[in-house]
Amino acid sequence: MTEIIIAAAVGLLLSMFGTPLAIRLFSRRGYGQSIREEGPSGHHDKRGTPTMGGTVIVIAALIGFASAHLVSQTSPTVSAILVLFLMVGLGAVGFLDDFIKIYKQRSLGLRSGAKALGQLVIGAVFAVLVTRFPNAYLITPAETRLSFLRDFGPSIGIIGFTILVLIMIVGFSNAVNLTDGLDGLASGATGVVLASYVLIGNWQLRNSCTVQLGPNCYWVRDPLDLAVVAAAVLGALVGFLWWNAPPAKIFMGDTGSLALGGVLAGLAITTRTQFLLIILAGMCVIITMSVIIQVGFFKMTGKRVFRMAPLQHHFELAGWAETTIVVRFWLIAALCAAAGLGLFYVEWMPK
């Protein structure tokens, strides 16, 4: 528990006091956000706001995680290192995307094919490595099986598992990216999911099959360290949100959104809660579905379901204030996370 507190505290403090330095540095270098011309007119006032703030989140989280192990004099586990690898790798893809936008002064960064290729390569490496490295109990960071509250059913094979992992990584990294359309929206929506994984990791540690066998125990390789990762990223995100809340002084950019999506997918895979993430991150899923529905319906009929997709922009065009949308979407995100946690704990309730 001490490691969780240290990781969160260090991540928060570094992000809280490091973000203003990033704002000044990026402003001085002209690293400002480009705005799509077809976007809501109210967003044009945000042109030039410093972006790539996700670099602060990633660095603060890494230092927070390392600090927790330095203080506790423990070694990082394979599961945690793999999730952090996923975060840094996808963050690097996002950084390239952001940098191209800034360098070429346009709203389009990496081409969609190049961006997807980067996500797939990082995801494939993660998928291969996460089924290796058994511990003394022969538990690997992940199994080639499906999971909800835990692994279930037969193995789907390494090829099937790799495809599933790639879908999750690309899907959730893009889902957070789509959610990052209003000041503070993605920070708050992903923050509640990370908080959920702090609780899930701690609960899995206390009910590990390596400690005491039971009908509901968990075969998870490194639950405590996964909770430490979630806490470090959560602390860094909260510190960043102080400056990203409406009106934002800095945007996380694709650097942050892709990295955060990778962390969520990585935590779901290594805690054996793959399908539970769909509920925990329900707000991001809803926003992503709004884009899929809009594009699909338009291609079939030539008409739109929403005034604009993603969903948050529909409500902007309907006249809702930005802060109203953000707070209400935060509430929905919190309800989704609460529902997911409720499902996670329900099997422990007396019958």
PDB file of C-alpha atoms in Angstrom, residues 276 279-280 334-344:
ATOM      1  CA  LEU A 276     -14.672  -5.465 -17.925  1.00  0.00           C
ATOM      2  CA  ILE A 279     -17.801  -1.101 -18.808  1.00  0.00           C
ATOM      3  CA  LEU A 280     -15.165   0.685 -16.713  1.00  0.00           C
ATOM      4  CA  ALA A 334     -17.824   7.850 -12.898  1.00  0.00           C
ATOM      5  CA  LEU A 335     -21.105   5.909 -13.104  1.00  0.00           C
ATOM      6  CA  CYS A 336     -19.587   3.540 -15.687  1.00  0.00           C
ATOM      7  CA  ALA A 337     -16.553   2.955 -13.477  1.00  0.00           C
ATOM      8  CA  ALA A 338     -18.790   2.381 -10.456  1.00  0.00           C
ATOM      9  CA  ALA A 339     -20.869  -0.129 -12.426  1.00  0.00           C
ATOM     10  CA  GLY A 340     -17.716  -1.971 -13.487  1.00  0.00           C
ATOM     11  CA  LEU A 341     -16.384  -2.085  -9.934  1.00  0.00           C
ATOM     12  CA  GLY A 342     -19.768  -3.250  -8.694  1.00  0.00           C
ATOM     13  CA  LEU A 343     -19.681  -6.169 -11.135  1.00  0.00           C
ATOM     14  CA  PHE A 344     -16.111  -6.938 -10.106  1.00  0.00           C
TER      15      PHE A 344
END
